[in-house]
CSV table of C-alpha atoms and ligand atoms in Angstrom, one decimal:
chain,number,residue,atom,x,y,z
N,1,UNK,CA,-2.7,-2.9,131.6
N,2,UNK,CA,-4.5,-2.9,128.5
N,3,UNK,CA,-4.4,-6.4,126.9
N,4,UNK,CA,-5.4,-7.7,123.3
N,5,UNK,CA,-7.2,-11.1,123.5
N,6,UNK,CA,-7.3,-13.1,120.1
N,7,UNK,CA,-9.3,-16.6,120.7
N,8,UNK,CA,-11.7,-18.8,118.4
N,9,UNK,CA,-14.8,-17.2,119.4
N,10,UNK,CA,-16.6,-20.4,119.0
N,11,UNK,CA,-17.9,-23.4,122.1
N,12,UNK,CA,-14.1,-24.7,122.1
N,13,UNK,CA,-12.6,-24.8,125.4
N,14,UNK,CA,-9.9,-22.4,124.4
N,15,UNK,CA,-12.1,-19.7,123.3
N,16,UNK,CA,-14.2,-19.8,126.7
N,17,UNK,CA,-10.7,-20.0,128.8
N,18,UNK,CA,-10.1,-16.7,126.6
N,19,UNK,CA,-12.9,-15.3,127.3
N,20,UNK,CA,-13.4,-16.0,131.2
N,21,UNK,CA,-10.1,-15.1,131.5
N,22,UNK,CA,-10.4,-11.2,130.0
N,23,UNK,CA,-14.0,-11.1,131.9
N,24,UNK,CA,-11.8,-11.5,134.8
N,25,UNK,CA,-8.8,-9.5,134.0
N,26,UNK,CA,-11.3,-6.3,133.1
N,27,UNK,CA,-12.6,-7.2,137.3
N,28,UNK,CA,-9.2,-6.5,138.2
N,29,UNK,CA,-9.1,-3.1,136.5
N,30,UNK,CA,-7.0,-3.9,133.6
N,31,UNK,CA,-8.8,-3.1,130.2
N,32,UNK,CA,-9.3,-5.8,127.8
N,33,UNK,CA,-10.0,-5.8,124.2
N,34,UNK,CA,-11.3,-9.0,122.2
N,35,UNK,CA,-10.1,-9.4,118.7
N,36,UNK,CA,-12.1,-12.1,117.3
N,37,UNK,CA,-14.4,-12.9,114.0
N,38,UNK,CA,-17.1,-12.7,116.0
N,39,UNK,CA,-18.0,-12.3,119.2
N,40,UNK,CA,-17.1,-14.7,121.6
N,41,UNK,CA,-20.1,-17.2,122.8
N,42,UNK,CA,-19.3,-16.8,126.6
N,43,UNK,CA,-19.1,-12.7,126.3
N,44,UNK,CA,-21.9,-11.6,127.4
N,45,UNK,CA,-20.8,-8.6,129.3
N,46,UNK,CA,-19.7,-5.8,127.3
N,47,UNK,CA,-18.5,-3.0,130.0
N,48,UNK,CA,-16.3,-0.1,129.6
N,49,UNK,CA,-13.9,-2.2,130.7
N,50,UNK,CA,-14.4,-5.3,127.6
N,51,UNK,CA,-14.2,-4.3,123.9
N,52,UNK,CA,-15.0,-6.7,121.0
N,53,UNK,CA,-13.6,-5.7,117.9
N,54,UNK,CA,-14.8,-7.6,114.6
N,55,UNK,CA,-12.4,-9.2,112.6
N,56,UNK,CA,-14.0,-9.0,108.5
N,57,UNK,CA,-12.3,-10.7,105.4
N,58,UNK,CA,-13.5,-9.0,102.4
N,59,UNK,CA,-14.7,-11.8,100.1
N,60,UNK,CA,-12.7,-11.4,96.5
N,61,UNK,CA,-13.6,-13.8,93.7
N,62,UNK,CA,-9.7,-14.2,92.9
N,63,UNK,CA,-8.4,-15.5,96.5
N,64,UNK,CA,-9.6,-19.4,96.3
N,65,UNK,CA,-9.0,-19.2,100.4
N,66,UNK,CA,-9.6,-15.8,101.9
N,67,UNK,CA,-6.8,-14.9,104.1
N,68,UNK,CA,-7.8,-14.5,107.5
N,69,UNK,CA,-4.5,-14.5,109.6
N,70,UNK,CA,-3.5,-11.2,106.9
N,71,UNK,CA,-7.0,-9.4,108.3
N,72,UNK,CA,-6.3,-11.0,111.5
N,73,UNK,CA,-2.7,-9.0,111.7
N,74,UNK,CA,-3.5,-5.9,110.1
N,75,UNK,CA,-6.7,-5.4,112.5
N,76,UNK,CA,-4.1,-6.3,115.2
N,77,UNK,CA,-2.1,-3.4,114.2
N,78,UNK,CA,-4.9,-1.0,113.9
N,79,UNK,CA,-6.6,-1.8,117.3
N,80,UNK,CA,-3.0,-1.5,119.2
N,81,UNK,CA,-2.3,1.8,117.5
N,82,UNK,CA,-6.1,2.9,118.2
N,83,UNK,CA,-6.4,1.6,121.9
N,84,UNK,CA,-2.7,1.6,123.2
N,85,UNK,CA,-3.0,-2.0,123.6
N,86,UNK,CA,0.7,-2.7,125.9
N,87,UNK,CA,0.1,-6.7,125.3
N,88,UNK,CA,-1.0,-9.5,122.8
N,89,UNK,CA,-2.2,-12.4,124.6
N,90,UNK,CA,-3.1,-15.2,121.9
N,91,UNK,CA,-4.8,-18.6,122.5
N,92,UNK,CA,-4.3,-21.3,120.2
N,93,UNK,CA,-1.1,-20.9,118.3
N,94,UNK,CA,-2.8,-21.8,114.7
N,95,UNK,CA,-2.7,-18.9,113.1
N,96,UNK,CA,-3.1,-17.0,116.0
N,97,UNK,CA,0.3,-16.8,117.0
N,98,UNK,CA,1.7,-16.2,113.6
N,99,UNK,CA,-0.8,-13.7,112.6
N,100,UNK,CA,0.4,-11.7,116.2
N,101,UNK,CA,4.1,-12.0,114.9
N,102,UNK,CA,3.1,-10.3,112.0
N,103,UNK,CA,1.9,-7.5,113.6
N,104,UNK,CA,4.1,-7.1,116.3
N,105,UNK,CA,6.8,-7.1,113.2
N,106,UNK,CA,4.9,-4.5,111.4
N,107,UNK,CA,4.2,-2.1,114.7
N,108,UNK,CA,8.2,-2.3,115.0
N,109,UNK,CA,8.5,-0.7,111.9
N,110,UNK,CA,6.7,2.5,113.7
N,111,UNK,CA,8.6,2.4,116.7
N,112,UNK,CA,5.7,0.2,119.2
N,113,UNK,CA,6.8,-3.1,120.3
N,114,UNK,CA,3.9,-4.8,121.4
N,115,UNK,CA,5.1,-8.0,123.4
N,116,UNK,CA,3.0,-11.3,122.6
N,117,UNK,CA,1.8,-14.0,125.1
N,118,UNK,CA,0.7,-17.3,123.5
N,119,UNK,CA,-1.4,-19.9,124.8
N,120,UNK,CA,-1.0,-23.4,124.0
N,121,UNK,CA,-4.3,-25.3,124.2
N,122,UNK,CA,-3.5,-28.6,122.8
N,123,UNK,CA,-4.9,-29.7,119.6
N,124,UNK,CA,-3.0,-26.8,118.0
N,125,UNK,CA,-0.1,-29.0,118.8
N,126,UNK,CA,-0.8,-32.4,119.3
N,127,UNK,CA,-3.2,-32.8,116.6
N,128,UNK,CA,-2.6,-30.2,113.9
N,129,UNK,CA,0.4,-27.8,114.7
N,130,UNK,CA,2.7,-30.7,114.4
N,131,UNK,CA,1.2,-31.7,111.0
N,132,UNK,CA,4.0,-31.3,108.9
N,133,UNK,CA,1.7,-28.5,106.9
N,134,UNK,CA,1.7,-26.4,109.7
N,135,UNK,CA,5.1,-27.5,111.5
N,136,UNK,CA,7.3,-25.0,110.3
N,137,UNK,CA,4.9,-21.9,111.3
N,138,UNK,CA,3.7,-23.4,114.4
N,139,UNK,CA,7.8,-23.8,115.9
N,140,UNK,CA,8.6,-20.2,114.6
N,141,UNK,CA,5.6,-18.3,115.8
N,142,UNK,CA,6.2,-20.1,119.6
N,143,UNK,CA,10.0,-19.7,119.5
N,144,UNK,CA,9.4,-15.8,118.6
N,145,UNK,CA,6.5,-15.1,121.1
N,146,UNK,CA,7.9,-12.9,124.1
N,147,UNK,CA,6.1,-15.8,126.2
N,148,UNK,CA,4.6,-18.9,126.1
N,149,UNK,CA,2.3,-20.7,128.3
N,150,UNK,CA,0.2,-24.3,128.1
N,151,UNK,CA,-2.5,-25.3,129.7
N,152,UNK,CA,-1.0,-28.5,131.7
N,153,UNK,CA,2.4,-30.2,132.4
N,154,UNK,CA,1.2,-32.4,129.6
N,155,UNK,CA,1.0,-30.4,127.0
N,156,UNK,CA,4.1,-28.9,127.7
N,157,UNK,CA,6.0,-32.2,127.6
N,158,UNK,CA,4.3,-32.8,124.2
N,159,UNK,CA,5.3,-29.3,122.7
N,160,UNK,CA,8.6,-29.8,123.9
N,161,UNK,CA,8.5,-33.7,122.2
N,162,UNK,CA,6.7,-32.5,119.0
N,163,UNK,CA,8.9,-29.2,118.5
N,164,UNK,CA,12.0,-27.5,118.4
N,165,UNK,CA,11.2,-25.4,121.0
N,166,UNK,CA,13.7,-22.5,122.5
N,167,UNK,CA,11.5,-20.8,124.8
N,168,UNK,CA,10.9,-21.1,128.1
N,169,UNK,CA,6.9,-22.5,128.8
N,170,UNK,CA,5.1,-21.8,131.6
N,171,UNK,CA,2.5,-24.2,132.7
N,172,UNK,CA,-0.7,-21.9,133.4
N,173,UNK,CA,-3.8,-24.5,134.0
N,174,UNK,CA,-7.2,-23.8,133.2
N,175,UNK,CA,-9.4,-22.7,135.8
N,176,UNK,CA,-13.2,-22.4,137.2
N,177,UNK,CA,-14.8,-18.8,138.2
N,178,UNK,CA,-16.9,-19.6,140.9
N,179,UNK,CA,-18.5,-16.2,141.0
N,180,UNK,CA,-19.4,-16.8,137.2
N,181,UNK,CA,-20.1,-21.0,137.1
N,182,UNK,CA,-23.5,-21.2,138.6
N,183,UNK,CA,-23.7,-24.5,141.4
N,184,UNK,CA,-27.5,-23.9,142.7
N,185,UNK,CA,-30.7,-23.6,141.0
N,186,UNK,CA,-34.0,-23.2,142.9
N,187,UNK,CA,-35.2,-25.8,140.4
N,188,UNK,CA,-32.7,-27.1,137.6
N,189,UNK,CA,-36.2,-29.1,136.3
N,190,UNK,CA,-34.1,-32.4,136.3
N,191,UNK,CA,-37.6,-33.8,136.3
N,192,UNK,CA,-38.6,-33.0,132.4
N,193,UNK,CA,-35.7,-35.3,131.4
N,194,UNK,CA,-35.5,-38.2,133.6
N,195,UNK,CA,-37.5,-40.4,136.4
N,196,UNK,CA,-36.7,-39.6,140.0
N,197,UNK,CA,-35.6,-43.6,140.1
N,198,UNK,CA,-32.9,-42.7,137.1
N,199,UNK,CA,-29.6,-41.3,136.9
N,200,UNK,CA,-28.2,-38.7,134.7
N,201,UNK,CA,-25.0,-39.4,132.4
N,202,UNK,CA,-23.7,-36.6,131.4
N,203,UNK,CA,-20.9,-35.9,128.1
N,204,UNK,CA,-20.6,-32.3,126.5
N,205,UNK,CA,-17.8,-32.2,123.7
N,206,UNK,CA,-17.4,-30.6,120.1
N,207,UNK,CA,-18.4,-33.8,118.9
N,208,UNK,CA,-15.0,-34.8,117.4
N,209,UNK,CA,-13.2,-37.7,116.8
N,210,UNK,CA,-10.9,-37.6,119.3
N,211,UNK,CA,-13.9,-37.5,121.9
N,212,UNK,CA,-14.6,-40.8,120.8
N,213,UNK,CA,-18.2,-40.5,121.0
N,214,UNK,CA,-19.0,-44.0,120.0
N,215,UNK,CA,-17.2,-44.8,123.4
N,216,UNK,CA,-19.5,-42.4,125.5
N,217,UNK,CA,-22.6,-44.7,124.2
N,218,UNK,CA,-21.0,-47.9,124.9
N,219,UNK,CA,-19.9,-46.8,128.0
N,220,UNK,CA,-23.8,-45.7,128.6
N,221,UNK,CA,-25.3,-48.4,126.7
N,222,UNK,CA,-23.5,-50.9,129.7
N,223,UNK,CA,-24.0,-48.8,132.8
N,224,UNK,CA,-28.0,-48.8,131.5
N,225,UNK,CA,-28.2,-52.4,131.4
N,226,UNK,CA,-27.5,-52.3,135.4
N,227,UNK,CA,-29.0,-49.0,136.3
N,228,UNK,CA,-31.6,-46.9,135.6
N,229,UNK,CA,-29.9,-43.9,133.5
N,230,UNK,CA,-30.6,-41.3,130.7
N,231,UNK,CA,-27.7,-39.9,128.7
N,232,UNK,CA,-27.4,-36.2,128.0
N,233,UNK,CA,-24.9,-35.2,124.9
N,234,UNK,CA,-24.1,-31.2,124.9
N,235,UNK,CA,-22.6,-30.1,122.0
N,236,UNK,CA,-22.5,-30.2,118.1
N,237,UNK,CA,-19.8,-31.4,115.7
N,238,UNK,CA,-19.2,-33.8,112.8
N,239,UNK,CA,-19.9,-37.4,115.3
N,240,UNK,CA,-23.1,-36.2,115.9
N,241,UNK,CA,-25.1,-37.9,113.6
N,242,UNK,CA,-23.2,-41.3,113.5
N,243,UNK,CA,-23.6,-41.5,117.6
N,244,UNK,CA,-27.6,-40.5,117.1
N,245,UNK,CA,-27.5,-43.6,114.4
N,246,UNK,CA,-25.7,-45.9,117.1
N,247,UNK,CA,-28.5,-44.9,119.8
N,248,UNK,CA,-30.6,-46.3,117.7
N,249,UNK,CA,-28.8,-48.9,116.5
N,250,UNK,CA,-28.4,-50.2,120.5
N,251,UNK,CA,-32.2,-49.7,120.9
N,252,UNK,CA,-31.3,-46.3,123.4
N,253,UNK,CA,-32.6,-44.1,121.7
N,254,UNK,CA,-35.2,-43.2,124.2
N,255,UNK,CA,-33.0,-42.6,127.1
N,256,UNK,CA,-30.4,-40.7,125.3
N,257,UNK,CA,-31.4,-36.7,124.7
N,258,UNK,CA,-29.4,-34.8,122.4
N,259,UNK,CA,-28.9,-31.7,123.5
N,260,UNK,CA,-26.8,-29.1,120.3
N,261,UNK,CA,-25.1,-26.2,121.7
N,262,UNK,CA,-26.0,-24.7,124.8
N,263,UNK,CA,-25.6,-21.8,126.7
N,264,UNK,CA,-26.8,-23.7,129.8
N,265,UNK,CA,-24.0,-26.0,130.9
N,266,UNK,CA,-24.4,-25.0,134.5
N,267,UNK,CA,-27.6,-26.0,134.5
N,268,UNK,CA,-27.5,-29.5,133.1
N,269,UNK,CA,-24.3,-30.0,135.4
N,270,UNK,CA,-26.7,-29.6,138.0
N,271,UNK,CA,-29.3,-32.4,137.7
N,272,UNK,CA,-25.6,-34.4,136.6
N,273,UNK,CA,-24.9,-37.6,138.5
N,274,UNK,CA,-21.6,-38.6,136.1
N,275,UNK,CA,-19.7,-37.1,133.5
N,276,UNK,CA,-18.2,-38.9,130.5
N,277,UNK,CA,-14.5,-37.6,128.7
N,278,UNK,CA,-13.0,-41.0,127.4
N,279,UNK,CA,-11.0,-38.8,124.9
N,280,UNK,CA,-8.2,-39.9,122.8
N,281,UNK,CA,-6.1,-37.2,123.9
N,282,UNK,CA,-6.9,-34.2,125.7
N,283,UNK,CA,-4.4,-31.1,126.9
N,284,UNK,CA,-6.8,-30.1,130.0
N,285,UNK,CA,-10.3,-31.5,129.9
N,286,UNK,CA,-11.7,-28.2,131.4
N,287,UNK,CA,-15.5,-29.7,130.6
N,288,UNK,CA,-14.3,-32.9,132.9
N,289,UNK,CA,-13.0,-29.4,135.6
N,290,UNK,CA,-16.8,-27.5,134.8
N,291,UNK,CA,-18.8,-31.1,135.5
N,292,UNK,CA,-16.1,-31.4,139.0
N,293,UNK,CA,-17.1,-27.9,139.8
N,294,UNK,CA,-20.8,-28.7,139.7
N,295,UNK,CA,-20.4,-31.8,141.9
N,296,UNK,CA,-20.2,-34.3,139.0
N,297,UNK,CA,-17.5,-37.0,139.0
N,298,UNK,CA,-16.1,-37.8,135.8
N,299,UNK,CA,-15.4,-41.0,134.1
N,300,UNK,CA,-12.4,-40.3,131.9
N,301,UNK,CA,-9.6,-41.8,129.5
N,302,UNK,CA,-6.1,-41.6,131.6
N,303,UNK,CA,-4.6,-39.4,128.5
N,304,UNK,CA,-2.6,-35.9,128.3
N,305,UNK,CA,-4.0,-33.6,131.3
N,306,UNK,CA,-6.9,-35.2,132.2
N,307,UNK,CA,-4.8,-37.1,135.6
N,308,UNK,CA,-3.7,-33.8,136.3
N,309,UNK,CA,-7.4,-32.6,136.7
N,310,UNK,CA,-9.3,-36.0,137.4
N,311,UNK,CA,-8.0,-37.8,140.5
N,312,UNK,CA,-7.9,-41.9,139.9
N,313,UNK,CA,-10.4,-43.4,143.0
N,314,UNK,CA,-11.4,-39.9,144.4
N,315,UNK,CA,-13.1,-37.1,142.1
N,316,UNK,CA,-14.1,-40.0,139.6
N,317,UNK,CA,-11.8,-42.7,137.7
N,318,UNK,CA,-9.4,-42.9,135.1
N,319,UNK,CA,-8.8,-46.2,132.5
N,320,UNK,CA,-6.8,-46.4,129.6
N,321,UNK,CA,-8.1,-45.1,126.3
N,322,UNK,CA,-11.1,-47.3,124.9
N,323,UNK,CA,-10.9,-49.3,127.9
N,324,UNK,CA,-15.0,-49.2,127.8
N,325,UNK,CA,-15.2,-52.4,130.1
N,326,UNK,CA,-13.1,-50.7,132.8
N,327,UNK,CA,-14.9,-47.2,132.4
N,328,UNK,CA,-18.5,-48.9,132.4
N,329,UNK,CA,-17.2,-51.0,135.9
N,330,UNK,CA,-16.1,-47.9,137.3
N,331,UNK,CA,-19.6,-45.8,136.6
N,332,UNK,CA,-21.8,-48.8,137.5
N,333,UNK,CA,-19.6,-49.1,141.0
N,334,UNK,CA,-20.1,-45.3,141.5
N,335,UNK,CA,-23.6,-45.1,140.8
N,336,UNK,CA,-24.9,-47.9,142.5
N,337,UNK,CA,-24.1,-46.9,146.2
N,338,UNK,CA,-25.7,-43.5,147.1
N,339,UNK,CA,-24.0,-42.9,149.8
N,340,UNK,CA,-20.7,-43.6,147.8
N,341,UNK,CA,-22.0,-41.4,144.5
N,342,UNK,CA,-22.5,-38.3,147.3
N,343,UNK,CA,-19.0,-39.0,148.4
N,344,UNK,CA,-17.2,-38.6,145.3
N,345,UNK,CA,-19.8,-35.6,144.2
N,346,UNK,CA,-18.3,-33.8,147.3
N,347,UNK,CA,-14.6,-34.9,146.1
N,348,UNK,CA,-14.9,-33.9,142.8
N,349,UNK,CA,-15.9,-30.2,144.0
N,350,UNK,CA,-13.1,-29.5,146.4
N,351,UNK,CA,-10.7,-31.2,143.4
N,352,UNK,CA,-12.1,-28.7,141.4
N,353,UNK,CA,-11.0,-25.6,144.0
N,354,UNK,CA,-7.7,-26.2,143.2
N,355,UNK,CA,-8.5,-24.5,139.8
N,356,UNK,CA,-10.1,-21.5,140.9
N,357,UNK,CA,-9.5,-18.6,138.8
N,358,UNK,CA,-8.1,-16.3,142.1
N,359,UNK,CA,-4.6,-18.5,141.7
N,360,UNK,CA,-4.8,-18.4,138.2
N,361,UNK,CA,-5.3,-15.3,137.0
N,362,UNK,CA,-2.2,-13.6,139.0
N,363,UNK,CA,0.1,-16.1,137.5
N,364,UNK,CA,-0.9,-14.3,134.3
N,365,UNK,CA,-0.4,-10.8,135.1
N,366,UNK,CA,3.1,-11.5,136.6
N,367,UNK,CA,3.6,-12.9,133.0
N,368,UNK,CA,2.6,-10.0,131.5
N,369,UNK,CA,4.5,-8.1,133.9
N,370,UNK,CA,7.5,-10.1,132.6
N,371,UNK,CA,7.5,-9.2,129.2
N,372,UNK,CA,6.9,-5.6,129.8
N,373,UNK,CA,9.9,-5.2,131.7
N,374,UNK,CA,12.1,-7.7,130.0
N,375,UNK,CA,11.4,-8.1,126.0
N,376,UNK,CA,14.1,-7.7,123.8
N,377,UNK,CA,12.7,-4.2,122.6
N,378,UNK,CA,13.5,-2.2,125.4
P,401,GMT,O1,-11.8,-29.8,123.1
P,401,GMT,C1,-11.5,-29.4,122.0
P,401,GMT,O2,-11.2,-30.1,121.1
P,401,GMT,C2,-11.4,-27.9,121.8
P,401,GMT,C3,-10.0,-27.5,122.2
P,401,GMT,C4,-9.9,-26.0,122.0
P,401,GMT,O3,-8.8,-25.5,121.7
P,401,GMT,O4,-10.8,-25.2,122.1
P,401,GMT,O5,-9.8,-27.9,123.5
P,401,GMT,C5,-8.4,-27.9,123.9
P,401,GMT,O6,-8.3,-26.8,124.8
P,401,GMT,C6,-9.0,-26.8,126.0
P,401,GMT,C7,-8.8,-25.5,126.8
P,401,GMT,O7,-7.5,-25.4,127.1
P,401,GMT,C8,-8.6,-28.1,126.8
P,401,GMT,O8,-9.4,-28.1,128.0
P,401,GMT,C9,-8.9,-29.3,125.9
P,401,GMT,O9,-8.4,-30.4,126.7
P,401,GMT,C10,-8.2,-29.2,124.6
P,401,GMT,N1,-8.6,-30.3,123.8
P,401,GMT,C11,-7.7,-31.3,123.4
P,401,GMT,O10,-6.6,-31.4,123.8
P,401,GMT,C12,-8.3,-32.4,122.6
């Protein structure tokens, strides 16, 4: 098949789902064409198979906001005509979905019905698609997609509370390639960041609110007190600097390292002993399934997906959201017990082969499949 992918290009989990997702699509023979404003962080392997094609709005002194999801659906248009792309997949309905609508309705007008797939990844509709703003939009563009999918029973539920919704969702989790998410490095130089005596926290987020960062610190600030531990933060976003002030303020700030954007997750995963996701809310959690994946257990917020990925008492813990006191008991009991740290390590990596991307990506085709054979078009 050949398949348009539209994604925010950017570190958010969505866009890397995207993005592993057509790497893997283009291994099974199918051709796959990113349509993105720029390319996507985790696409590194452009083959005849993988196409990036540049979404540009032309800056013009009149338009206060320039209007992407326009550029976004005429490009669409253009590439399908170009390429013979046979299916939209979009991820992240704001304005991705709508701006596919567009351009499937514009490509009717020639005579090519292009059938549109979208993703729900969870902020798009727990956090800002049901913001009355964007309400309206967000319910039409699902409701006329040929299918929909979300990342998690979860999510689904909420779509389903938060929206009018008249199609059918499929619950399509998020997944892990193996062959891609490096587990062993001859030397992951754990050493340059912590003693041998210490163990390493880990939390990688966009640094939003609804990470609750200040939690992470607490939560590291306590488990320090009774262990030996350095913190590492992954990731960039607008909590950065108040959580660097509160390091200080707590008199951490030595045994916290701030890490920014990196391209070298697997790698800090790997000198890992705990990861941190005491989210507000959170559709998936796929950085609490990439730290299970590298042997971490996670210490997490008992919100959304997350119990659906993180299992209470065997690949880590869940407590209720801010519930610091429980989530620094729980780390503290897991990290000071080898033996028991080494068990739940082990549990969180076969959790975390429940989500390969071998059961996941078929359940995609077959819904491509669908909506070739059944859209209202034919
Ligand atoms: O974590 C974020 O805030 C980024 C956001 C995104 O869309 O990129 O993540 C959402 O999608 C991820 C991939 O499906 C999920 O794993 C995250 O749980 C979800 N984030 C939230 O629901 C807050």
């Amino acid at each position: 098949m050949k398949i348009g992918i539209v994604c925010y290009p950017t570190f958010g989990g969505s866009g890397v789902v995207a993005t592993e997702l057509g790497l893997a699509l283009s291994k099974r023979g199918h051709e796959i064409h990113f349509i993105t404003y720029s390319q996507p962080v985790r696409l590194d392997l452009l083959g005849s198979n993988v196409h990036y094609h540049e979404v540009t709005v032309p800056e013009y002194p009149l338009f206060l906001y320039q209007p992407y999801e326009l550029a976004l659906s005429s490009k669409l248009v253009d590439m399908v005509k170009l390429h013979g792309i046979e299916i939209l997949h979009v991820h992240y309905a704001i304005p991705h979905a709508y701006a596919a609508y567009m351009a499937r309705e514009m490509l009717q007008e020639e005579g090519i019905y292009v059938p549109i797939v979208t993703t729900l990844h969870g902020t798009d509709i727990t956090l800002v698609g049901s913001h009355p703003f964007y309400k309206p939009a967000v319910t039409f563009s699902i409701n006329k997609s040929d299918a929909v999918t979300s990342v998690s029973k979860s999510l689904k539920d909420d779509t389903i509370r938060l929206f009018n919704i008249k199609k059918e969702i499929d619950v399509v989790p998020n997944f892990i390639d193996f062959s891609r998410h490096k587990t062993h490095f001859e030397d992951c130089q754990r050493w340059l960041l912590a003693e041998e005596s210490e163990k390493i926290i880990t939390h990688i987020s966009n640094f939003r609110k609804v990470k609750r960062i200040p939690d992470v610190i607490e939560i590291f600030y306590n488990i320090q007190k009774k262990i030996p531990a350095k913190l590492m933060m992954v990731g960039e976003g607008p909590e950065k600097a108040d959580a660097e002030r509160l390091c200080k303020k707590l008199g951490i700030a030595d045994k916290v390292v701030f890490f920014g954007n990196s391209h070298e997750i697997d790698k800090i995963l790997c000198f890992s002993d705990l990861f941190l996701l005491p989210s507000e809310t959170e559709s998936f959690g796929l950085a609490a399934l990439e730290a299970m994946a590298s042997g971490v257990p996670v210490i997490s917020s008992n919100t959304g997906g997350i119990p659906e990925v993180n299992i209470d008492g065997v690949s880590g813990y869940l407590s209720d959201v801010h519930d610091i006191d429980d989530m620094s008991k729980n780390a503290i009991y897991m990290l000071s017990d080898d033996e028991r740290l080494k068990t739940f390590k082990s549990n969180a990596r076969t959790e975390s082969a429940k989500f390969s991307i071998d059961k996941v990506v078929p359940q995609y085709e077959a819904i491509y499949q669908r909506t070739l054979t059944t859209c209202d078009y034919l």
